[in-house]
Coordinates of C-alpha atoms and ligand atoms in Angstrom, one line a residue:
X867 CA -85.2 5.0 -48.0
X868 CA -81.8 7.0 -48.4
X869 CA -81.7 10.7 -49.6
X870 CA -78.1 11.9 -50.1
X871 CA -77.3 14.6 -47.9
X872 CA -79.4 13.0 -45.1
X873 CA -76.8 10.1 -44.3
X874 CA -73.3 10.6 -42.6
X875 CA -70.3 10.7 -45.1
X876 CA -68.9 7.7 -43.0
X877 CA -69.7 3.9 -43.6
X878 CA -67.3 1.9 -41.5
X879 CA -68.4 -0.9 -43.4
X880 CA -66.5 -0.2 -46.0
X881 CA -63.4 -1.4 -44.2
X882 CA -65.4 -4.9 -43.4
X883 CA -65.9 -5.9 -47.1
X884 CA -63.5 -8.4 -48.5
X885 CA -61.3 -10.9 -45.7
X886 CA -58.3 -9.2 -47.0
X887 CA -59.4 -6.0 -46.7
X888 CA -60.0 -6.9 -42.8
X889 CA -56.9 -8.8 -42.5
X890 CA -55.2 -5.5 -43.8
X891 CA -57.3 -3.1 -41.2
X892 CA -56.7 -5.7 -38.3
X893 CA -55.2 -3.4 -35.5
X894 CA -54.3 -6.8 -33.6
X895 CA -52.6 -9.8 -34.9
X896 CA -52.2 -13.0 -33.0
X897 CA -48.7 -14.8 -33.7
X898 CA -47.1 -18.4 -32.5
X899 CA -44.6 -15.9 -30.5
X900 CA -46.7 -14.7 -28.4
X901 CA -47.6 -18.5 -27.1
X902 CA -46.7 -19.7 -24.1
X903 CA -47.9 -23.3 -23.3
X904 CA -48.2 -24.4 -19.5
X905 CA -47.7 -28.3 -19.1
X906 CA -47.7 -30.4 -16.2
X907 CA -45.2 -33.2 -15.4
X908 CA -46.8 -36.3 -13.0
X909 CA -43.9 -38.3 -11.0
X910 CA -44.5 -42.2 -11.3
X911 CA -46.7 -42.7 -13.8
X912 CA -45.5 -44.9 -17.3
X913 CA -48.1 -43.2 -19.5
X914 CA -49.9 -39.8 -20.1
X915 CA -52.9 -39.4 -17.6
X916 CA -55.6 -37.2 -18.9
X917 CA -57.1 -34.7 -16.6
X918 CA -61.1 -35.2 -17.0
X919 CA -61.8 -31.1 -15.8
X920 CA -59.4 -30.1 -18.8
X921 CA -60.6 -32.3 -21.7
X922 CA -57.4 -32.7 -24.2
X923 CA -54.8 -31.8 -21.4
X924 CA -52.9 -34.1 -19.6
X925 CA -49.7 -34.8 -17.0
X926 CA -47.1 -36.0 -18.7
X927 CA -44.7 -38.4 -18.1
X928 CA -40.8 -37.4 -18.9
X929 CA -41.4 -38.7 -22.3
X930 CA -44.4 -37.5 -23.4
X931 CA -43.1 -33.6 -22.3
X932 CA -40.0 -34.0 -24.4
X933 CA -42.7 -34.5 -26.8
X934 CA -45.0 -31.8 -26.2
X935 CA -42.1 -29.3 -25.6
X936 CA -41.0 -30.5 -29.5
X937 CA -44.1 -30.4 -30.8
X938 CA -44.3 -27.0 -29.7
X939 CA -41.2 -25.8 -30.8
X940 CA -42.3 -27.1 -34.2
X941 CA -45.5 -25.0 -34.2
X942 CA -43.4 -21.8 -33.2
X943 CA -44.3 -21.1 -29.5
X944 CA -42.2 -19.4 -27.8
X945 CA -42.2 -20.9 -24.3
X946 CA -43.2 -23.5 -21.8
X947 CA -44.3 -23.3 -18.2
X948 CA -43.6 -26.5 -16.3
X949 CA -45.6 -27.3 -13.3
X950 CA -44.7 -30.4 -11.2
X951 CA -47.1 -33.2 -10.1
X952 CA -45.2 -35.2 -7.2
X953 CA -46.2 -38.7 -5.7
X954 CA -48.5 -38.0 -3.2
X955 CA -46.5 -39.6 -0.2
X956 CA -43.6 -36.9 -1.6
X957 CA -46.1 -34.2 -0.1
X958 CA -45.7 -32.7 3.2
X959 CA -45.6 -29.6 5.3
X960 CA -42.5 -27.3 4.1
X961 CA -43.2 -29.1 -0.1
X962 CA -39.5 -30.7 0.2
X963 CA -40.1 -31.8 -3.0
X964 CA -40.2 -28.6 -4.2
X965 CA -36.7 -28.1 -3.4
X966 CA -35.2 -31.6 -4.1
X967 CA -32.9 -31.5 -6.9
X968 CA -34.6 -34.6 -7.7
X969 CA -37.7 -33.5 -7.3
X970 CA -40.2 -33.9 -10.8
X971 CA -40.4 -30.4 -11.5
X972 CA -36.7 -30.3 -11.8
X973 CA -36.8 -33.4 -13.5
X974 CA -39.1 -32.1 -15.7
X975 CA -36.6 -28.9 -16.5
X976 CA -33.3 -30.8 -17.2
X977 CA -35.2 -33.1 -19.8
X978 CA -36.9 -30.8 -21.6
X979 CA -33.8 -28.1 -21.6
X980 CA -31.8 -31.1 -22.7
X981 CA -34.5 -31.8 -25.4
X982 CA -35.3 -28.2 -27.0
X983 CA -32.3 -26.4 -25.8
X984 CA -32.5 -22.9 -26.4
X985 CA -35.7 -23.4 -28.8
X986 CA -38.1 -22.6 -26.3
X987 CA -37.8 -20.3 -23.4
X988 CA -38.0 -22.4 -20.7
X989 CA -40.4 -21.2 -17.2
X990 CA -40.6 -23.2 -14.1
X991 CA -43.7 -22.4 -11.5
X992 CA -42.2 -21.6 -9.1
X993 CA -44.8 -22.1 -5.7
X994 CA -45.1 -24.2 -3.0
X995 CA -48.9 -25.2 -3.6
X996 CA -48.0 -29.2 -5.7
X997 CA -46.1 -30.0 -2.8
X998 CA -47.0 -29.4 0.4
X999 CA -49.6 -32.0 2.0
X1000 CA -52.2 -28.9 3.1
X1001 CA -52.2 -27.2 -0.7
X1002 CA -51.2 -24.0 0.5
X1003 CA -48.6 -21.9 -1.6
X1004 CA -46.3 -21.4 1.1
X1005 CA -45.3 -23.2 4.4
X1006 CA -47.8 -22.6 7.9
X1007 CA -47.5 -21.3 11.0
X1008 CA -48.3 -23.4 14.1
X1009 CA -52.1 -21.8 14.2
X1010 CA -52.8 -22.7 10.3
X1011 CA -51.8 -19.2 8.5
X1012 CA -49.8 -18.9 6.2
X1013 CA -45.9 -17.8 6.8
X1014 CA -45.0 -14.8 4.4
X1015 CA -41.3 -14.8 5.7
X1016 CA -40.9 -18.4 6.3
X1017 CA -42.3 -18.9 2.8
X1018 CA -40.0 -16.4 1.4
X1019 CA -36.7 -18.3 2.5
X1020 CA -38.4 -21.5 1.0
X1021 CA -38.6 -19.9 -2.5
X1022 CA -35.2 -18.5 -2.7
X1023 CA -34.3 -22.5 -2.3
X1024 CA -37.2 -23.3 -4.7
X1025 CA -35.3 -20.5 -7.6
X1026 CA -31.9 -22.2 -7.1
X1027 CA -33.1 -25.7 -7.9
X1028 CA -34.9 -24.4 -10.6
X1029 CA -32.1 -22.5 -11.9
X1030 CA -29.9 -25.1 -11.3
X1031 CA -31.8 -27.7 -13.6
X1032 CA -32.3 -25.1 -16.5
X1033 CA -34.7 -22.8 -16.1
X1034 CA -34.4 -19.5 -18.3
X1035 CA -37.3 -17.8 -16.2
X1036 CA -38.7 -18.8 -13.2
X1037 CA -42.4 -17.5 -12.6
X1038 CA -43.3 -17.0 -8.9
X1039 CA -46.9 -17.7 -8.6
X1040 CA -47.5 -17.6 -5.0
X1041 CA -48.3 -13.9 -4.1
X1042 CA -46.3 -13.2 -0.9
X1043 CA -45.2 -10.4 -0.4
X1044 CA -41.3 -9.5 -1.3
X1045 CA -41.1 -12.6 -3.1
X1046 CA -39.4 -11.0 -6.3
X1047 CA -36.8 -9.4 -4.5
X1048 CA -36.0 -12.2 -2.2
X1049 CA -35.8 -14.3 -5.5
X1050 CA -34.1 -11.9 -7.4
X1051 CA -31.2 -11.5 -4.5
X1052 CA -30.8 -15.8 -4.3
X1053 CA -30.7 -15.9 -7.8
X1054 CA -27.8 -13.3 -8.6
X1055 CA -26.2 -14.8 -5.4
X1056 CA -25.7 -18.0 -6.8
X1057 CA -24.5 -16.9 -10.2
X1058 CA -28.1 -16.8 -12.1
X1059 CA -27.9 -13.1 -12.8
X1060 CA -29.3 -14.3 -16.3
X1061 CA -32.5 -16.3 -15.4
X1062 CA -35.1 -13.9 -15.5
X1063 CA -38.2 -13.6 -13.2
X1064 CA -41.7 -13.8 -15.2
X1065 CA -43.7 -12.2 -12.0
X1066 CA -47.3 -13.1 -11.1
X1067 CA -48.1 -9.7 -10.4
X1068 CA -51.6 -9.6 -10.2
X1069 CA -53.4 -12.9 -9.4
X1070 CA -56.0 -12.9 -8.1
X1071 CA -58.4 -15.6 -6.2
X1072 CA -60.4 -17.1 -8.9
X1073 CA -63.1 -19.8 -9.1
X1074 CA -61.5 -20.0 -12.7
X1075 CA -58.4 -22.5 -11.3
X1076 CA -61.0 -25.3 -10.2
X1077 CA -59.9 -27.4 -13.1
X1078 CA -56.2 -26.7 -12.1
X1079 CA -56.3 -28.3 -8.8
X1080 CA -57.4 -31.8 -10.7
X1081 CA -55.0 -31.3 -13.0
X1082 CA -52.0 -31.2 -10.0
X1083 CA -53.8 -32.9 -7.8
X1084 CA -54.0 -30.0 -5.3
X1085 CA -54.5 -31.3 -1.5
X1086 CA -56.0 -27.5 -1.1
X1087 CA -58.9 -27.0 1.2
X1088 CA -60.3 -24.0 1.7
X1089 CA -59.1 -21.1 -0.6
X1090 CA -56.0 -18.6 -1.0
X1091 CA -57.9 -15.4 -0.3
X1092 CA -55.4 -13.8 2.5
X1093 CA -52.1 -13.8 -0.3
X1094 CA -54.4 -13.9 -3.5
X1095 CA -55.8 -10.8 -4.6
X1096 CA -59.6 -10.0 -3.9
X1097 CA -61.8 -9.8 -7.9
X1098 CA -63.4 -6.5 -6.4
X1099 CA -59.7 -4.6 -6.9
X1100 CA -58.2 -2.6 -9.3
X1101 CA -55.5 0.2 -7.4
X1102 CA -54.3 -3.3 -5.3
X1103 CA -52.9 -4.2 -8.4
X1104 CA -51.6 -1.3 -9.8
X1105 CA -49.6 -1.7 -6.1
X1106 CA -48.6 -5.3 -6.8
X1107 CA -47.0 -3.7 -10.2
X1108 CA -44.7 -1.5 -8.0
X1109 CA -43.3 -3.3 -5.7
X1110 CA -42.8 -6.5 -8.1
X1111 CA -40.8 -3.8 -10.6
X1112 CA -39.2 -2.6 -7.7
X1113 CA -38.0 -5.5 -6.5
X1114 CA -36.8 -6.7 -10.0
X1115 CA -39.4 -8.3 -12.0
X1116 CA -38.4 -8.6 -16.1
X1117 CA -41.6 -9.6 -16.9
X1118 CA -45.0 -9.3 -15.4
X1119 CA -48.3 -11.1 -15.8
X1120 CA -52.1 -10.1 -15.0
X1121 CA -54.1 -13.6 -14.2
X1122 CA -56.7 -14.9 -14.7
X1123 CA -57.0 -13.5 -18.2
X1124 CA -61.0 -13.3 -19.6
X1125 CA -62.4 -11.7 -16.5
X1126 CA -59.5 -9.2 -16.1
X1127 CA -58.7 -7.8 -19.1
X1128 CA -59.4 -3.8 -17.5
X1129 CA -56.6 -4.6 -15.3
X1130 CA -54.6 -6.1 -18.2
X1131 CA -55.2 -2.9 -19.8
X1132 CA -54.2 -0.9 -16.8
X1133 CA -50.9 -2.8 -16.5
X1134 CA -50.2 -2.7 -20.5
X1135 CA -50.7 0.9 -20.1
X1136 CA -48.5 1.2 -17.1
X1137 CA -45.2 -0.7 -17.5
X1138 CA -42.5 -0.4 -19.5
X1139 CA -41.6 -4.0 -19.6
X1140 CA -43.7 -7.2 -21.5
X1141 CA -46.4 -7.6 -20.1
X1142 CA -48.0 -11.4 -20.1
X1143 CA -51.6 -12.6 -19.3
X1144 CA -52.3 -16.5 -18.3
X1145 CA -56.2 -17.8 -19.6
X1146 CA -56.5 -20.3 -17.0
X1147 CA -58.1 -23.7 -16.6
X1148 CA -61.5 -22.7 -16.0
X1149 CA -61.2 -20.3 -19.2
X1150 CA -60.0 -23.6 -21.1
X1151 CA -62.6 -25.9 -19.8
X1152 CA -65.3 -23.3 -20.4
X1153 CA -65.2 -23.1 -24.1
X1154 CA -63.9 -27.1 -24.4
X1155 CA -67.1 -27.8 -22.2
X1156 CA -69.5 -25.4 -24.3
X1157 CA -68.1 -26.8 -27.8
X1158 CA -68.5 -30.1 -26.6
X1159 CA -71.9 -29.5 -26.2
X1160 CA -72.4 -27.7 -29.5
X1161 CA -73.1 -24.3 -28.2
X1162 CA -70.7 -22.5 -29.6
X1163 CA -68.1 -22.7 -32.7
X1164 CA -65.2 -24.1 -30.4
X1165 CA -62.3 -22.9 -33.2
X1166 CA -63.5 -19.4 -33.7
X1167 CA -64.0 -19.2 -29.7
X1168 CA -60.4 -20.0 -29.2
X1169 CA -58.7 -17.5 -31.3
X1170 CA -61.8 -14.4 -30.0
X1171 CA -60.6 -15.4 -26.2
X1172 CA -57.2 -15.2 -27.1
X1173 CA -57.4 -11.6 -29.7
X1174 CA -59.2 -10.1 -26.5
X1175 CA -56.4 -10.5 -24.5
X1176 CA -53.8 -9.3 -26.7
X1177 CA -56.4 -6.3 -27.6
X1178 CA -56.5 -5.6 -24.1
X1179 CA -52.3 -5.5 -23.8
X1180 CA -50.9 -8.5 -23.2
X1181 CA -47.7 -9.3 -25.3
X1182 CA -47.3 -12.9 -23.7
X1183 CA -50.3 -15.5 -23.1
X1184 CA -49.9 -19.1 -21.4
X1185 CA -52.9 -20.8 -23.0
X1186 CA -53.3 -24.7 -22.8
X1187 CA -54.3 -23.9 -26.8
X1188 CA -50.7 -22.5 -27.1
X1189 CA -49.6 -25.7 -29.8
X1190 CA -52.6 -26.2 -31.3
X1191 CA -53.3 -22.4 -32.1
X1192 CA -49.7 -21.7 -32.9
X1193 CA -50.0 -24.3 -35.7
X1194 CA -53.4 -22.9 -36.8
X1195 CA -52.0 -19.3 -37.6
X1196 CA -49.3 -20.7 -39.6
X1197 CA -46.4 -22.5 -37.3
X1198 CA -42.8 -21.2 -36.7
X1199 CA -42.8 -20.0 -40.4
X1200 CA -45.7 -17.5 -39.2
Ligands
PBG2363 C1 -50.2 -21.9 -8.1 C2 -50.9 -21.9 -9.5 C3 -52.2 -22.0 -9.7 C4 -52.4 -21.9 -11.1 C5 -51.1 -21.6 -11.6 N1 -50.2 -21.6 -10.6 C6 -53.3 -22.4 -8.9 C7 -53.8 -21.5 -7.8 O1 -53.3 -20.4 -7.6 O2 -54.7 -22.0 -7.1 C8 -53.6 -21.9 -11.9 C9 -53.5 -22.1 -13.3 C10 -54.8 -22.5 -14.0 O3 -55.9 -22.5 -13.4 O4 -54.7 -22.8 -15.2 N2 -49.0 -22.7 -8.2

């Protein structure tokens, strides 16, 4: 029973009565702009293959990403991140084929730039991990580790290519250190003061990517855990932030996204420039996998993951749901 007098004044409920009234109250609102769809581009293959870890994903072929790049212009995402799948006898030690003008990434950039134009801001990984025969993001030294400074001279290369086949941004994904500034510095060099650097700034070594390294075929063993950051830190990252700001960064980006929204907070809190978040793979496959089994409502899933992260900061997300959920909340009309 209820006396007056005994009860608070306040009934928050009051605000959760009608859909429109919560629509109104909403203090975050998910938008097609804030989409950013990563897609994968497969050298020597005629049709789409699908990538059984990522049910619904696939690498492309150059046809099928001019489509996917339109079809998300269409729904009103704002980018594209293009990662490059090359023939695995293209692999070897230094990831030439990372560098080759020809190579599939760039490939992949001049056909979809050529495609969508200005329609989509265009983003090219730029890392040495889909091309090199060992996995490892950058290039080795003669006892197995891996090379900061050697590495860094590979991915001023890497940005020109990229540049050079269309890229607007190029988002350095690699985590060694000094690789914004080097990047920056090649880039303005060679007349790109425009393409803009979208830095990984704090990445750090998930499990979460497992479903990633199907879907580029990753020749990894072992793990990335002396350049990738450690899950146990916070202040490491808050570091990472300086330096990649520092050095130049226009854009920075806190990944995974699910398990680190306090330190997407932190960085939202921190910066003075857009801050991006990227829900992985493993994020992806986790609620696919889960919905798939019936366990949970797969739709309504989707859009909690991806309000948490923009709750906790993030202006940006790459989500492998970026088409599909821009078109949901209303397409480029939104
Ligand atoms: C490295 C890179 C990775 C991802 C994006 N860029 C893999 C890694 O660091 O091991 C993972 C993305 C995902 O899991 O969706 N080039």
């Amino acid at each position: 029973m209820t006396a007056y007098g005994n009860f608070p004044g306040s009934r928050p409920r009051r605000l959760r009565t009608t859909p429109t009234m919560r629509r109104m109250v909403a203090e975050t609102r998910l938008h097609p702009a804030n989409l950013i769809l990563p897609a994968f581009v497969r050298e020597g293959i005629d049709a789409p293959v699908e990538i059984s870890a990522m049910p619904g994903v696939r690498q492309h072929t150059l046809d099928t990403l001019r489509k996917a790049a339109v079809d998300a212009v269409e729904a009103g995402v704002s980018g594209i991140m293009l990662f490059g799948v090359p023939a695995d006898e293209k692999k070897d030690a230094r990831g030439t084929a990372g560098t080759d003008p020809d190579g599939i990434l760039q490939q992949g950039l001049r056909a979809v730039r050529k495609e969508v134009g200005d329609d989509l801001v265009v983003m090219s990984d730029l890392c040495l991990d889909e091309y090199t025969d060992h996995g490892h993001c950058g290039v080795l030294t003669e006892d197995g580790r891996v090379d900061n400074d050697a590495t860094l001279e590979r991915y001023a290369e890497m940005a020109q290519v990229q540049a050079d086949a269309g890229a607007h941004t190029v988002g350095p994904s690699g985590m060694m250190d000094g690789q914004i500034g080097v990047i920056r510095d090649a880039l303005d060099q060679t007349g790109y003061e425009d393409v803009s650097i979208l830095a990984y700034t704090a990445k750090y070594s998930s499990a979460f990517y497992g479903p990633f390294r199907e879907a580029v075929g990753s020749s990894l063993r072992g793990d990335r855990k002396t350049y990738q950051q450690d899950p146990a830190n916070v202040r490491e990252s808050l570091r990472e932030l300086a330096l990649d700001l520092e050095e130049g960064a226009d854009m920075v980006m806190v990944k995974p996204a699910g398990p680190y929204l306090d330190i997407l907070a932190k960085v939202a809190d921190s910066v003075n420039v857009p801050v991006a978040a990227y829900q992985i793979s493993g994020e992806y496959s986790m609620i696919e996998a889960a919905a798939e089994k019936g366990w949970i409502d797969r739709d309504a899933a989707i859009l909690e993951s991806l309000t948490g992260i923009r709750r906790a900061g993030a202006s940006m997300i790459l989500t492998y749901w970026a088409t599909e959920v821009a078109q949901r909340l209303g397409g480029r009309s939104a």
